[in-house]
Amino acid sequence: MSFDPSSLRFDAAGLVPVIAQDAQSAEILMMAWMNEEAVRRTFETGRVTYWSRSRQSFWVKGETSGNLQHLVELRIDCDRDCLLVLVRQEGPACHTGRRSCFYTALRDGEEVEIQSPQG
Amino acid sequence: MSFDPSSLRFDAAGLVPVIAQDAQSAEILMMAWMNEEAVRRTFETGRVTYWSRSRQSFWVKGETSGNLQHLVELRIDCDRDCLLVLVRQEGPACHTGRRSCFYTALRDGEEVEIQSPQG
């Protein structure tokens, strides 16, 4: 079946959550949002493109920082309301300079930083 | 810093998206939602507990099917508005009987099933 972005189940704001996973290491890098046009652009350009809810604009990941996300494969979940993008990430994915946004772990009830900003 | 679930940034519906990842294989299993109390219950019981938006009720993953998700580690993203749970998954995570909900991949513009229901 040919993929049609309009067949996804977008929420009331017209968005789907998107999980970005490193295609090689399988590390989860970040979670962000796409609207239908962002899905289309990601697919057509090979550069992962989100919809920024705060700025209300398209957000080509890494366009400013240079830390681009290159699309390796896009996957859809069973409910068609969440996407998984396998990516080749240049540099850190997190705006804090860390590889992943999920750098805080709970251990023994305490928040622990398990990743440092890259040098 | 001690973890306080109320310090998370919940959306207008009082929810955060939660990514479930197999703690051993690093496979992404599913994405679902938690409210503050679901985070608390997950943390206290060690059984991953979501908030079902369709049923508007707590949903101990696997309580009916037996396919429990045991919490291995909980991680928080930089914006504190998304969680990652590393889990030990009993049986399939997807209601279709597949290991992961993300069993549909786009290849050459076509939707391809890359995982079959478990026997």
Short mmCIF file of C-alpha atoms in Angstrom, two decimals:
data_model
loop_
_atom_site.label_atom_id
_atom_site.label_comp_id
_atom_site.label_asym_id
_atom_site.label_seq_id
_atom_site.Cartn_x
_atom_site.Cartn_y
_atom_site.Cartn_z
CA MET A 1 0.00 0.00 0.00
CA SER A 2 1.37 3.41 -0.97
CA PHE A 3 1.88 5.68 2.01
CA ASP A 4 -0.43 8.67 2.24
CA PRO A 5 0.39 11.08 5.12
CA SER A 6 -3.26 12.13 5.30
CA SER A 7 -4.12 8.58 6.39
CA LEU A 8 -2.43 9.18 9.75
CA ARG A 9 -4.55 9.98 12.79
CA PHE A 10 -3.64 13.51 13.81
CA ASP A 11 -4.79 14.94 17.13
CA ALA A 12 -7.14 17.91 17.56
CA ALA A 13 -4.22 20.25 16.82
CA GLY A 14 -3.40 18.33 13.64
CA LEU A 15 -0.26 16.75 15.09
CA VAL A 16 1.26 13.32 15.72
CA PRO A 17 4.03 12.62 18.23
CA VAL A 18 7.26 11.44 16.65
CA ILE A 19 10.00 9.44 18.35
CA ALA A 20 13.49 9.85 16.93
CA GLN A 21 15.77 6.86 17.39
CA ASP A 22 19.39 6.52 16.33
CA ALA A 23 19.30 4.00 13.48
CA GLN A 24 22.63 2.49 14.47
CA SER A 25 22.78 2.55 18.28
CA ALA A 26 18.99 2.34 18.84
CA GLU A 27 19.31 5.16 21.39
CA ILE A 28 16.19 7.28 21.71
CA LEU A 29 17.20 10.82 20.90
CA MET A 30 14.11 12.96 21.31
CA MET A 31 10.35 13.24 20.89
CA ALA A 32 8.71 16.01 18.91
CA TRP A 33 5.66 16.63 16.72
CA MET A 34 4.74 16.66 13.05
CA ASN A 35 1.73 17.84 11.14
CA GLU A 36 0.78 16.34 7.80
CA GLU A 37 2.98 18.71 5.81
CA ALA A 38 5.97 18.05 8.09
CA VAL A 39 5.57 14.32 7.46
CA ARG A 40 5.50 15.04 3.73
CA ARG A 41 8.59 17.26 3.86
CA THR A 42 10.51 14.75 5.97
CA PHE A 43 9.70 12.05 3.50
CA GLU A 44 10.51 14.11 0.43
CA THR A 45 13.69 15.81 1.64
CA GLY A 46 15.14 13.08 3.86
CA ARG A 47 15.70 15.73 6.54
CA VAL A 48 13.56 15.23 9.57
CA THR A 49 11.20 18.19 9.81
CA TYR A 50 9.02 18.81 12.83
CA TRP A 51 6.28 21.28 13.64
CA SER A 52 7.33 23.56 16.46
CA ARG A 53 4.35 24.04 18.75
CA SER A 54 5.99 26.96 20.57
CA ARG A 55 7.00 28.81 17.40
CA GLN A 56 4.08 27.53 15.33
CA SER A 57 6.36 26.93 12.37
CA PHE A 58 8.19 24.17 10.55
CA TRP A 59 11.42 23.16 12.16
CA VAL A 60 14.01 21.39 10.02
CA LYS A 61 15.95 19.70 12.81
CA GLY A 62 19.49 21.07 12.82
CA GLU A 63 18.89 23.74 10.18
CA THR A 64 20.31 26.40 12.51
CA SER A 65 22.68 24.30 14.63
CA GLY A 66 23.94 22.07 11.84
CA ASN A 67 22.91 19.02 13.84
CA LEU A 68 20.74 17.58 11.09
CA GLN A 69 18.68 14.46 11.38
CA HIS A 70 18.81 12.37 8.23
CA LEU A 71 15.87 10.04 7.76
CA VAL A 72 16.81 6.38 7.50
CA GLU A 73 13.36 4.87 7.91
CA LEU A 74 9.93 5.99 8.97
CA ARG A 75 7.63 3.63 10.88
CA ILE A 76 3.98 3.93 11.84
CA ASP A 77 2.33 2.45 14.90
CA CYS A 78 -0.72 0.19 14.95
CA ASP A 79 -3.10 3.06 15.69
CA ARG A 80 -1.51 5.29 13.04
CA ASP A 81 -1.29 8.06 15.64
CA CYS A 82 2.44 7.93 16.41
CA LEU A 83 5.54 7.83 14.23
CA LEU A 84 9.00 6.45 14.76
CA VAL A 85 11.83 7.91 12.71
CA LEU A 86 15.09 6.03 12.54
CA VAL A 87 17.74 8.64 11.88
CA ARG A 88 21.37 9.35 11.32
CA GLN A 89 21.97 12.21 13.76
CA GLU A 90 24.74 14.71 13.19
CA GLY A 91 26.07 15.99 16.52
CA PRO A 92 23.85 16.14 19.59
CA ALA A 93 20.08 15.89 19.22
CA CYS A 94 19.33 17.84 22.42
CA HIS A 95 19.44 21.63 22.59
CA THR A 96 21.49 21.24 25.79
CA GLY A 97 24.33 19.74 23.75
CA ARG A 98 23.67 16.20 24.91
CA ARG A 99 23.31 13.34 22.50
CA SER A 100 19.78 12.55 23.73
CA CYS A 101 17.09 14.62 25.41
CA PHE A 102 16.49 11.74 27.84
CA TYR A 103 19.57 12.34 29.95
CA THR A 104 17.81 12.32 33.32
CA ALA A 105 17.20 8.93 34.92
CA LEU A 106 15.46 8.11 38.16
CA ARG A 107 17.58 5.95 40.39
CA ASP A 108 16.54 5.19 43.95
CA GLY A 109 13.98 7.95 43.67
CA GLU A 110 16.57 10.56 42.76
CA GLU A 111 17.03 12.38 39.46
CA VAL A 112 20.46 11.54 38.06
CA GLU A 113 22.11 12.99 34.97
CA ILE A 114 23.43 10.08 32.96
CA GLN A 115 24.79 12.02 29.99
CA SER A 116 26.94 15.14 29.71
CA PRO A 117 26.97 17.81 27.00
CA GLN A 118 29.29 16.87 24.15
CA GLY A 119 32.59 18.72 24.02
CA MET B 1 17.14 15.84 43.53
CA SER B 2 14.22 13.70 44.65
CA PHE B 3 11.77 13.00 41.87
CA ASP B 4 8.37 14.63 42.20
CA PRO B 5 5.85 13.60 39.49
CA SER B 6 4.06 16.94 39.86
CA SER B 7 7.22 18.63 38.53
CA LEU B 8 6.56 17.20 35.06
CA ARG B 9 5.00 19.38 32.40
CA PHE B 10 1.64 17.84 31.63
CA ASP B 11 -0.39 18.97 28.61
CA ALA B 12 -3.81 20.65 28.76
CA ALA B 13 -5.40 17.24 29.37
CA GLY B 14 -3.00 16.55 32.24
CA LEU B 15 -0.98 13.97 30.27
CA VAL B 16 2.58 13.29 29.12
CA PRO B 17 3.52 11.00 26.24
CA VAL B 18 5.50 7.95 27.30
CA ILE B 19 7.80 5.89 25.11
CA ALA B 20 8.28 2.26 26.13
CA GLN B 21 11.59 0.73 25.13
CA ASP B 22 12.78 -2.82 25.71
CA ALA B 23 15.55 -2.46 28.29
CA GLN B 24 17.57 -5.28 26.76
CA SER B 25 17.08 -5.08 22.99
CA ALA B 26 16.45 -1.30 22.86
CA GLU B 27 13.48 -1.96 20.58
CA ILE B 28 10.75 0.65 20.84
CA LEU B 29 7.61 -1.17 21.86
CA MET B 30 4.85 1.44 22.04
CA MET B 31 3.87 4.97 22.91
CA ALA B 32 1.09 5.79 25.35
CA TRP B 33 0.12 8.41 27.93
CA MET B 34 0.35 8.92 31.68
CA ASN B 35 -1.17 11.43 34.03
CA GLU B 36 0.49 12.34 37.31
CA GLU B 37 -1.12 9.51 39.24
CA ALA B 38 -0.14 6.97 36.57
CA VAL B 39 3.47 8.10 36.87
CA ARG B 40 3.22 7.66 40.63
CA ARG B 41 1.65 4.19 40.36
CA THR B 42 4.23 3.06 37.80
CA PHE B 43 6.99 4.19 40.06
CA GLU B 44 5.52 2.67 43.20
CA THR B 45 4.36 -0.67 41.79
CA GLY B 46 7.03 -1.28 39.16
CA ARG B 47 4.26 -2.15 36.72
CA VAL B 48 3.96 0.34 33.91
CA THR B 49 0.58 2.02 34.25
CA TYR B 50 -0.83 4.31 31.59
CA TRP B 51 -3.89 6.51 31.36
CA SER B 52 -6.23 5.29 28.66
CA ARG B 53 -7.58 8.28 26.80
CA SER B 54 -10.30 6.24 25.08
CA ARG B 55 -11.51 4.56 28.28
CA GLN B 56 -10.62 7.48 30.58
CA SER B 57 -9.21 5.11 33.15
CA PHE B 58 -5.95 3.75 34.47
CA TRP B 59 -4.50 0.97 32.40
CA VAL B 60 -2.00 -1.38 34.02
CA LYS B 61 -0.31 -2.62 30.88
CA GLY B 62 -0.91 -6.37 30.57
CA GLU B 63 -3.31 -6.61 33.51
CA THR B 64 -5.89 -8.33 31.30
CA SER B 65 -3.62 -10.00 28.72
CA GLY B 66 -0.86 -11.00 31.11
CA ASN B 67 1.66 -9.16 28.96
CA LEU B 68 2.94 -7.01 31.79
CA GLN B 69 5.53 -4.30 31.45
CA HIS B 70 7.97 -4.30 34.34
CA LEU B 71 9.67 -0.98 34.92
CA VAL B 72 13.45 -1.13 34.72
CA GLU B 73 14.18 2.59 34.59
CA LEU B 74 12.26 5.79 34.07
CA ARG B 75 13.86 8.71 32.21
CA ILE B 76 12.71 12.30 31.72
CA ASP B 77 13.47 14.50 28.74
CA CYS B 78 15.03 17.96 28.86
CA ASP B 79 11.66 19.74 28.70
CA ARG B 80 10.13 17.44 31.32
CA ASP B 81 7.18 16.89 29.00
CA CYS B 82 7.98 13.38 27.78
CA LEU B 83 8.96 10.17 29.55
CA LEU B 84 10.94 7.15 28.49
CA VAL B 85 10.33 3.89 30.30
CA LEU B 86 12.85 1.11 29.91
CA VAL B 87 10.92 -2.09 30.49
CA ARG B 88 11.02 -5.82 30.67
CA GLN B 89 8.09 -6.78 28.48
CA GLU B 90 6.29 -10.08 28.96
CA GLY B 91 4.92 -11.32 25.63
CA PRO B 92 3.94 -8.90 22.88
CA ALA B 93 3.45 -5.22 23.67
CA CYS B 94 1.04 -4.58 20.80
CA HIS B 95 -2.64 -5.48 20.98
CA THR B 96 -2.24 -7.10 17.52
CA GLY B 97 0.03 -9.72 19.07
CA ARG B 98 3.20 -8.21 17.65
CA ARG B 99 6.21 -7.49 19.79
CA SER B 100 6.11 -3.77 18.93
CA CYS B 101 3.35 -1.42 17.79
CA PHE B 102 5.74 0.01 15.18
CA TYR B 103 5.54 -2.92 12.77
CA THR B 104 4.79 -0.88 9.66
CA ALA B 105 7.77 0.60 7.83
CA LEU B 106 7.82 2.78 4.75
CA ARG B 107 10.09 1.40 2.08
CA ASP B 108 10.19 2.91 -1.40
CA GLY B 109 7.02 4.80 -0.51
CA GLU B 110 5.12 1.62 0.33
CA GLU B 111 3.84 0.45 3.70
CA VAL B 112 5.52 -2.83 4.58
CA GLU B 113 4.81 -5.06 7.59
CA ILE B 114 8.15 -5.89 9.13
CA GLN B 115 6.89 -7.92 12.09
CA SER B 116 4.33 -10.70 12.42
CA PRO B 117 2.07 -11.56 15.36
CA GLN B 118 3.80 -13.88 17.80
CA GLY B 119 2.66 -17.52 17.73
#
